[in-house]
Short mmCIF file of C-alpha atoms in Angstrom, two decimals:
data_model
loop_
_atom_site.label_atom_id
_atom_site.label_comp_id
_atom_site.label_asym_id
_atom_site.label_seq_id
_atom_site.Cartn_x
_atom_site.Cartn_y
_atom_site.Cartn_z
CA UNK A 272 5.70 -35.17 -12.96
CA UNK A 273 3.25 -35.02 -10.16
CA UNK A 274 -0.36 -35.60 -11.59
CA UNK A 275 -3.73 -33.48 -10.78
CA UNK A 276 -7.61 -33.99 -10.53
CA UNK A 277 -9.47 -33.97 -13.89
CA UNK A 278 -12.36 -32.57 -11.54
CA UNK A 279 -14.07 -35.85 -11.44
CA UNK A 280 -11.57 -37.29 -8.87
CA UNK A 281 -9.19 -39.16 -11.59
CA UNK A 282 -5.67 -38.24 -11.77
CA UNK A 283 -4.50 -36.32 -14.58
CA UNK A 284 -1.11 -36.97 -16.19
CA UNK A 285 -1.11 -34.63 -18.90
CA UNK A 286 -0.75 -30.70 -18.26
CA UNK A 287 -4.49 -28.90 -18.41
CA UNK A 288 -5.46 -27.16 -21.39
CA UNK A 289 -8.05 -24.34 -21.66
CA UNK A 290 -10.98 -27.03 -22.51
CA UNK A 291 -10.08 -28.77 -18.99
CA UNK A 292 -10.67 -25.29 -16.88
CA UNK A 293 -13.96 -24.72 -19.12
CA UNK A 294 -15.50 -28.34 -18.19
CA UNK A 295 -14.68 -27.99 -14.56
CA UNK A 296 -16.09 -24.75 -14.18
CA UNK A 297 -19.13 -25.33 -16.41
CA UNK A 298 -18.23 -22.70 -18.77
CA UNK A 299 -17.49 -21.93 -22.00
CA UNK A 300 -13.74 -22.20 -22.89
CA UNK A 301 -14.69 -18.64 -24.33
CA UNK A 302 -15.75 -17.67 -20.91
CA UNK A 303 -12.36 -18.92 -19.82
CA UNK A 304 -10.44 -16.79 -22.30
CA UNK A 305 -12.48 -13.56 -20.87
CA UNK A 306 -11.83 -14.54 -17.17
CA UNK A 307 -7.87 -14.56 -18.11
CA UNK A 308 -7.44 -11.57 -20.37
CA UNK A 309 -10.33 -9.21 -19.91
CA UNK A 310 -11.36 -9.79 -16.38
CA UNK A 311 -13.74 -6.67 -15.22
CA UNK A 312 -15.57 -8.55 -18.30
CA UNK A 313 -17.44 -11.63 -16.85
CA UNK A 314 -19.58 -11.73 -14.08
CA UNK A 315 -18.12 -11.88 -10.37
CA UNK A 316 -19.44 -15.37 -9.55
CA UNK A 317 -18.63 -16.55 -13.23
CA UNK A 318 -15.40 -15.44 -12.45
CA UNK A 319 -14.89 -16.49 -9.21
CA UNK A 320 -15.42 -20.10 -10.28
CA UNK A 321 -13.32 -20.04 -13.57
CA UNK A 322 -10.13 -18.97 -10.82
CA UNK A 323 -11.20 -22.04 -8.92
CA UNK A 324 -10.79 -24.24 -11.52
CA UNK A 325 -7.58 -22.66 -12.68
CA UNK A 326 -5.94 -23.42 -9.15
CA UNK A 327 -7.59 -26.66 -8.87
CA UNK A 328 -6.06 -28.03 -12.32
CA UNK A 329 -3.16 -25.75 -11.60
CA UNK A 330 -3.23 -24.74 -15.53
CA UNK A 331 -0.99 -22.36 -16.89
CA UNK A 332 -2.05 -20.49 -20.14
CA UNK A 333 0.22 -20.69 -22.84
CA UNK A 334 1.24 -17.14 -23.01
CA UNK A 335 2.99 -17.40 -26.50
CA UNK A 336 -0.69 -18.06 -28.02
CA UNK A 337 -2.31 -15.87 -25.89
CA UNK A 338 -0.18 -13.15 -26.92
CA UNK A 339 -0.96 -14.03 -31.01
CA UNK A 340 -4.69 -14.03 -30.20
CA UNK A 341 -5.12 -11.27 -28.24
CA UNK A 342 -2.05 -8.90 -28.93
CA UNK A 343 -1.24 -9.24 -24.75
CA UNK A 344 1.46 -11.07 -23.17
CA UNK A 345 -0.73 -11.62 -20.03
CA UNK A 346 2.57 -9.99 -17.99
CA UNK A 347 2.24 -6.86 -16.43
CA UNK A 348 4.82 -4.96 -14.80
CA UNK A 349 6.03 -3.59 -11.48
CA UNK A 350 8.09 -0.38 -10.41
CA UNK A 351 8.84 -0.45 -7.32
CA UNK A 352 11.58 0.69 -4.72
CA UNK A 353 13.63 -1.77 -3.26
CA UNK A 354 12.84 -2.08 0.43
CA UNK A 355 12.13 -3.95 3.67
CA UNK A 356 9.46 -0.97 4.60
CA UNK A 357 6.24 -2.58 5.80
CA UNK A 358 4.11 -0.28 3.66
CA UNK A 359 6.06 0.00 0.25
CA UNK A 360 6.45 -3.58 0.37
CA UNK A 361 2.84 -4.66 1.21
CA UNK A 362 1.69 -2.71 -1.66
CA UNK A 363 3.90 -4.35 -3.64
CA UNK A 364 2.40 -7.68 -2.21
CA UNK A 365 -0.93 -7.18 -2.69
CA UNK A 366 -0.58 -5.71 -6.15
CA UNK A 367 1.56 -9.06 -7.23
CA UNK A 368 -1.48 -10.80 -5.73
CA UNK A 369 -4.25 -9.33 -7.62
CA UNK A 370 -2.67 -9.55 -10.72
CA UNK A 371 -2.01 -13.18 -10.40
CA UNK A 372 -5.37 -13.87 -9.00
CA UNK A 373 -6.36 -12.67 -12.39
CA UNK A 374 -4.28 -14.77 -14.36
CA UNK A 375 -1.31 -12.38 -14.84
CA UNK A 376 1.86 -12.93 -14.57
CA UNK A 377 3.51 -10.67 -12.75
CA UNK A 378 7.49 -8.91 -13.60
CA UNK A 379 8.92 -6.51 -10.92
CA UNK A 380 11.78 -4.04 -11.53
CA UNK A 381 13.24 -3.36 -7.81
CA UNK A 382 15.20 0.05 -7.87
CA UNK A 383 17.59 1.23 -5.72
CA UNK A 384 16.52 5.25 -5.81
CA UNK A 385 13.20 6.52 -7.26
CA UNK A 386 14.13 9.22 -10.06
CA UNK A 387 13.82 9.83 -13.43
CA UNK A 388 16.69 7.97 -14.70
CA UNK A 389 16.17 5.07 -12.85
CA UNK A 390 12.37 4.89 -13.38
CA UNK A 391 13.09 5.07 -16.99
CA UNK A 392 15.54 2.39 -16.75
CA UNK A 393 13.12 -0.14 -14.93
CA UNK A 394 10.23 0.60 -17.11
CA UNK A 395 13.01 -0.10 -20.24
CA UNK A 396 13.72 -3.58 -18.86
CA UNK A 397 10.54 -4.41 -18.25
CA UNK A 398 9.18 -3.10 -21.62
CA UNK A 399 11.58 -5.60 -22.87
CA UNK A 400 9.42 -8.40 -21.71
CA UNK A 401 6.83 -7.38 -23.39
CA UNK A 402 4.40 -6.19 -20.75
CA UNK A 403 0.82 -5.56 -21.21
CA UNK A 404 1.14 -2.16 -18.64
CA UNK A 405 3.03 -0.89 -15.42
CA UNK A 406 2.83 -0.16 -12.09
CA UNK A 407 4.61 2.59 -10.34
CA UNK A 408 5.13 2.23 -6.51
CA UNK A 409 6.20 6.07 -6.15
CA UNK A 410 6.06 7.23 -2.49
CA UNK A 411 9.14 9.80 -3.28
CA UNK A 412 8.80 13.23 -4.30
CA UNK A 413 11.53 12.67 -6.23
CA UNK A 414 9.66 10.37 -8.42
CA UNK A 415 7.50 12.43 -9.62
CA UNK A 416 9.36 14.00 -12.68
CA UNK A 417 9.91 10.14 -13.94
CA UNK A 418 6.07 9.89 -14.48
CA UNK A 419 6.25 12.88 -16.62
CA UNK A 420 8.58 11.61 -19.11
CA UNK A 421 7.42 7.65 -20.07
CA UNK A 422 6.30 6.23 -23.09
CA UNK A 423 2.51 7.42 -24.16
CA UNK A 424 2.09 4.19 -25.58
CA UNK A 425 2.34 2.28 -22.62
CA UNK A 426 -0.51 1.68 -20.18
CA UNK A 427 0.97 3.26 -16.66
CA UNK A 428 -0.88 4.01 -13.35
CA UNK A 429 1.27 5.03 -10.25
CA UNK A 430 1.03 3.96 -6.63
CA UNK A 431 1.37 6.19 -3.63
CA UNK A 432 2.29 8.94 -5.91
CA UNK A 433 1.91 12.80 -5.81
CA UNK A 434 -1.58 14.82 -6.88
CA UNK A 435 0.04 16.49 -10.19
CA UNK A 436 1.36 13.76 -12.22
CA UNK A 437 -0.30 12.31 -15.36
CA UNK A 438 -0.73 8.79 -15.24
CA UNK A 439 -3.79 7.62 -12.74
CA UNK A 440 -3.02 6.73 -8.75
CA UNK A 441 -4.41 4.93 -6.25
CA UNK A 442 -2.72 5.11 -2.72
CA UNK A 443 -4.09 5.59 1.09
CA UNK A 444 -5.78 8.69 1.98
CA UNK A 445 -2.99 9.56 4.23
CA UNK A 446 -3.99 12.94 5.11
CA UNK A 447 -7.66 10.95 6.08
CA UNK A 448 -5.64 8.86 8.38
CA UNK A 449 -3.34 11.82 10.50
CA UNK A 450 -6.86 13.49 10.60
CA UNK A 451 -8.53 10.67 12.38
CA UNK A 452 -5.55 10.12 14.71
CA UNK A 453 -5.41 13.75 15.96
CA UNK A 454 -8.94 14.30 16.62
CA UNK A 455 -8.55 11.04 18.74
CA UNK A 456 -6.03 12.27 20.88
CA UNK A 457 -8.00 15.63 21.12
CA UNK A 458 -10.97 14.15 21.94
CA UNK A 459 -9.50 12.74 24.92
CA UNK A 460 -8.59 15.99 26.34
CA UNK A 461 -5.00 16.53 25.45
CA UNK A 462 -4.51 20.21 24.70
CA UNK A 463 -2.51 19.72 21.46
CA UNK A 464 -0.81 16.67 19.71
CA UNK A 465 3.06 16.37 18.91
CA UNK A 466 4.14 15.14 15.54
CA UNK A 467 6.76 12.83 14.71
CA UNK A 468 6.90 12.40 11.23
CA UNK A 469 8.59 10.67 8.08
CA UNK A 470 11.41 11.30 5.48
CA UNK A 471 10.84 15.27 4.04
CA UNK A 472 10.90 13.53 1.00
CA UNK A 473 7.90 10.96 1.20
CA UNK A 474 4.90 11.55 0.17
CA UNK A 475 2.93 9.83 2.53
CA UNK A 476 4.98 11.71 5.26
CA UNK A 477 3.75 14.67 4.09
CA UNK A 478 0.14 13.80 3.92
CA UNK A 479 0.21 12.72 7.21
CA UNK A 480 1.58 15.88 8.57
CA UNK A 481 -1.13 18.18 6.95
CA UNK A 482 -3.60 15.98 8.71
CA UNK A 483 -1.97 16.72 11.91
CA UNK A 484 -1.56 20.44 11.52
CA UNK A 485 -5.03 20.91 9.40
CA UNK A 486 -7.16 19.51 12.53
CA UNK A 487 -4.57 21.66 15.33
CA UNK A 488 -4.92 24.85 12.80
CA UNK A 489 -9.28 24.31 12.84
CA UNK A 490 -9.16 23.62 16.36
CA UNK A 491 -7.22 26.82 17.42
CA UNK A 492 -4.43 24.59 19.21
CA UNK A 493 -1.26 25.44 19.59
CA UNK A 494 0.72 23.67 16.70
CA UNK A 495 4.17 22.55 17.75
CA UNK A 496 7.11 22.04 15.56
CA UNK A 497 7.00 18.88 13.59
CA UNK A 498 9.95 16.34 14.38
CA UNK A 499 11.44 14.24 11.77
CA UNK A 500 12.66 10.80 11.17
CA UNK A 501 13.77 8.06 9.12
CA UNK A 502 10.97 5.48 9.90
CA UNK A 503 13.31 2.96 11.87
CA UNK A 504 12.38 2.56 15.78
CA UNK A 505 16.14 3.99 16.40
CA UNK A 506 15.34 7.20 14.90
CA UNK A 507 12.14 6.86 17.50
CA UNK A 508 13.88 6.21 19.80
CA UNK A 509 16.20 9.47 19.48
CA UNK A 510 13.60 11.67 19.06
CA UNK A 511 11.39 10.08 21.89
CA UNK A 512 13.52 11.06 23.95
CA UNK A 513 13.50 14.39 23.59
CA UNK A 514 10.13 14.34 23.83
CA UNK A 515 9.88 12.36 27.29
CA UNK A 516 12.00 15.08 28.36
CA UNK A 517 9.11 17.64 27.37
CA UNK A 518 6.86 17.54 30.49
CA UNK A 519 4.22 19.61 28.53
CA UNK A 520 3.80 16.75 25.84
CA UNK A 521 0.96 14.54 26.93
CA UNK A 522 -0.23 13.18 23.54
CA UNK A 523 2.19 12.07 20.07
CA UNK A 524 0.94 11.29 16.79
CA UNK A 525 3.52 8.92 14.90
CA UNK A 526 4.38 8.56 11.58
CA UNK A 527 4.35 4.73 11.64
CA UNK A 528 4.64 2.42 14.24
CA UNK A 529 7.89 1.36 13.89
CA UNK A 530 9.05 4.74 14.84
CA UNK A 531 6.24 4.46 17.33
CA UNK A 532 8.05 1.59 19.25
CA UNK A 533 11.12 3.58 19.94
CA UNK A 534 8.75 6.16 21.36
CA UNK A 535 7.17 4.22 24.04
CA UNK A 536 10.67 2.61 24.94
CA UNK A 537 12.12 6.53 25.09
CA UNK A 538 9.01 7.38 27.28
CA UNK A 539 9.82 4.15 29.31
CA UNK A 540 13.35 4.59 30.18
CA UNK A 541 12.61 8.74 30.87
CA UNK A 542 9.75 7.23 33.65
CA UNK A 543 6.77 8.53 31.56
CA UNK A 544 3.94 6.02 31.49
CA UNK A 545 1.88 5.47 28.34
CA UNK A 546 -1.27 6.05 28.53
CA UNK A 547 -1.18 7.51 32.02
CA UNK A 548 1.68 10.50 31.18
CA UNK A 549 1.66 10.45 27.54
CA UNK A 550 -0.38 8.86 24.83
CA UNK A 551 0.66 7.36 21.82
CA UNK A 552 -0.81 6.84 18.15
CA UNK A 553 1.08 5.20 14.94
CA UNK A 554 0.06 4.73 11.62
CA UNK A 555 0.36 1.37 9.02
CA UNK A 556 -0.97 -0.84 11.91
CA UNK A 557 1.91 -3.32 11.51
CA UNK A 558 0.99 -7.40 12.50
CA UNK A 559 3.23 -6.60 15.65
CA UNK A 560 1.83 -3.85 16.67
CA UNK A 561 -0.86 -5.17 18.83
CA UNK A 562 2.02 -6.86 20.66
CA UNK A 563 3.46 -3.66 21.63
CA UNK A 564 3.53 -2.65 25.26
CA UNK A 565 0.96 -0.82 25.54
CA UNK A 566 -1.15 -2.25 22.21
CA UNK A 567 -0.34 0.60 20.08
CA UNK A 568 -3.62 2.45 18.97
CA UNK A 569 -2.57 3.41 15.28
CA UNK A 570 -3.91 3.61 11.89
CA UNK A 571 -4.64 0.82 9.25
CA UNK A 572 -4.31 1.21 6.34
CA UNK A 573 -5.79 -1.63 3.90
CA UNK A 574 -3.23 -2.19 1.03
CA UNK A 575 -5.22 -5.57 -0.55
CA UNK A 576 -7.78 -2.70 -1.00
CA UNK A 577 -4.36 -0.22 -2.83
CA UNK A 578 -3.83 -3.24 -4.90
CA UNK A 579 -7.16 -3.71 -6.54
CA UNK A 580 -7.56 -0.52 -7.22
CA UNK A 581 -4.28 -0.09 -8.71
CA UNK A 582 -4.91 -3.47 -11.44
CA UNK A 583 -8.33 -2.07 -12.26
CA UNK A 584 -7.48 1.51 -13.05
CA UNK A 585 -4.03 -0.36 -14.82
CA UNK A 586 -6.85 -2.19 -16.81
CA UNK A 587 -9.02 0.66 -17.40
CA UNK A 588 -5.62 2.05 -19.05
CA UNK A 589 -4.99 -1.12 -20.70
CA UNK A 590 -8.55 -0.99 -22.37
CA UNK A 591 -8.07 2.50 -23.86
CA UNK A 592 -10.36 4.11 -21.50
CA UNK A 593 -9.08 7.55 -19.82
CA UNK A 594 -11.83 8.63 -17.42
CA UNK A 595 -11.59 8.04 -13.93
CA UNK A 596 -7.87 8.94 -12.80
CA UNK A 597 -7.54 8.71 -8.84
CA UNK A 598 -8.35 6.12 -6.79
CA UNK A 599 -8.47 7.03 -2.57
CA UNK A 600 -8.35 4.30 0.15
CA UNK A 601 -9.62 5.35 3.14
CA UNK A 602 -8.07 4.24 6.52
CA UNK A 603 -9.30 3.15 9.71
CA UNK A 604 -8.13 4.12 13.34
CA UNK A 605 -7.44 1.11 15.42
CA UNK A 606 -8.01 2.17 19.13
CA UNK A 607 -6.01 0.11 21.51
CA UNK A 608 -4.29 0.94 25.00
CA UNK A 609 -1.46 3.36 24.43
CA UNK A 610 -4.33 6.02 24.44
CA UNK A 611 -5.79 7.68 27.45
CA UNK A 612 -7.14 10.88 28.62
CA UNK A 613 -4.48 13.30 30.33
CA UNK A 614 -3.78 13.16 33.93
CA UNK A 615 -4.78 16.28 35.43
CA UNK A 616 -2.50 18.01 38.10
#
């Protein structure tokens, strides 16, 4: 068994106990028992340094007593599609993080389609664990008649998830995002932007499209027809290409950048330069994207931020309290060099 600091710099053989955390972080071991279970409770700084402790000992409550002194488990629970997507499974990331940051424990039920039956099937198994609440990663439409029909006993709050459902949601402003993207490639002088966008069936692919057509509509530009595909870079690439082929588009909003990749390669191989010929925006801001050739200007979105928000309005729930029910993330535009103003004839 390896051994641990005691705080004073003398190894430890023994596993911490609750005591240990308190004297390390100069607290009470009440104050300890508030950081782990009632968080949004205790002070910031207070809290900050109870967490320090709890790594530094590595302690581990005992959930069993937790659970007969509190009526919690300390376990909350995740919904969440099961998939390689950079932005479904960041969220789920940064949620997992949070939590455990907080002394949760964190269960996650990875489904294979987002519908009714199979929501209700995850949240069974993971009601079976005895979680303290769930959260629902639900970019689908087609999740949307799941959240209607859960428990009303159980403490639920959705991510990514449609306006008219009625559990609480915090997610991207995605519609924020495609706004900020299009004006961009207006501003520049192109004369309208092109749309390539997600799955009919996502949510977030649909937020980013009214973006796009709300700032074309307002600006009296001509709106073209919206292209759709399936968020790989092949699908991009397809598409791309009929676009390169389109000597009239100068300017193409993307709905992520993986799509975005097998744009520029389309415009590449069809002789179109980006920026010079045609300029090109994504959206998620992927870790690779700034490697793209050109940098790919695109749009961030922060989902440490989607996680917080989701495990405070989960706690909110958790604590009985109903008020505030939405939670909106804005987005940022990262400007890099597959942007440019329009070469004029």
């Amino acid at each position: 068994m390896a051994t641990a600091s005691d705080g004073g710099g003398r190894p430890r053989s023994r596993p911490a106990v609750l005591g240990d955390v308190a004297a390390l972080a100069g607290v009470s071991a009440m104050t300890v028992s508030r950081v782990l279970n009632t968080p949004d409770r205790v002070r910031a700084e207070t809290r900050a340094r109870v967490l320090a402790a709890v790594r530094e000992l590595d302690y581990w409550p005992n959930s069993a007593a937790r659970q007969l002194v509190t009526g919690r488990s300390g376990v909350l629970g995740v919904v969440s599609i099961d998939t390689t997507l950079y932005g479904p499974a960041s969220t789920l990331y940064c949620i997992e993080q949070t939590a455990r940051l907080s002394g949760y424990t964190v269960s996650i039920a990875s489904l294979s389609a987002l519908n009714r039956r199979s929501i209700e099937e995850g949240v069974h198994r993971l009601r079976s664990q005895s979680v303290d609440g769930v959260i629902i990663v639900a970019p689908h439409e087609s999740a949307a008649d799941g959240l209607r029909h859960l428990p009303p006993d159980l403490p639920v709050v959705a991510v990514d998830a449609g306006e008219h459902i009625p559990v609480p949601v915090a997610m991207v402003d995605q519609r924020a995002g495609a706004v900020r993207a299009t004006r961009h490639l207006l501003s520049l002088g192109h004369e309208t932007v092109w749309h390539l966008g997600g799955p009919a069936d996502w949510i977030d692919a649909s937020g980013r499209i009214e973006g796009w057509k709300s700032v074309l509509e307002a600006e009296g530009r001509p709106v073209p027809e919206p292209l759709r595909g399936d968020w790989s870079p092949r699908s991009g690439h397809q598409l791309g290409r009929r676009l390169a082929a389109d000597p009239s588009v100068t300017a193409v909003f993307v709905g992520n950048d993986q799509m975005a990749l097998g744009v520029l390669r389309a415009m590449r191989e069809a002789g179109r330069r980006v920026p010079e010929d045609v300029s090109v925006v994504g959206f998620d801001d992927v870790p690779e994207s700034a490697y793209f050739w050109p940098p790919l200007t695109t749009v961030r979105q922060d989902f440490r931020e989607v996680g917080r928000h989701a495990f405070h309005l989960l706690l909110n729930r958790m604590a009985g309290e109903d008020g505030e029910t939405r939670r909106l993330v804005e987005p940022d535009l990262v400007v890099r060099e597959s942007t440019g103003s329009p070469k004029r004839a």
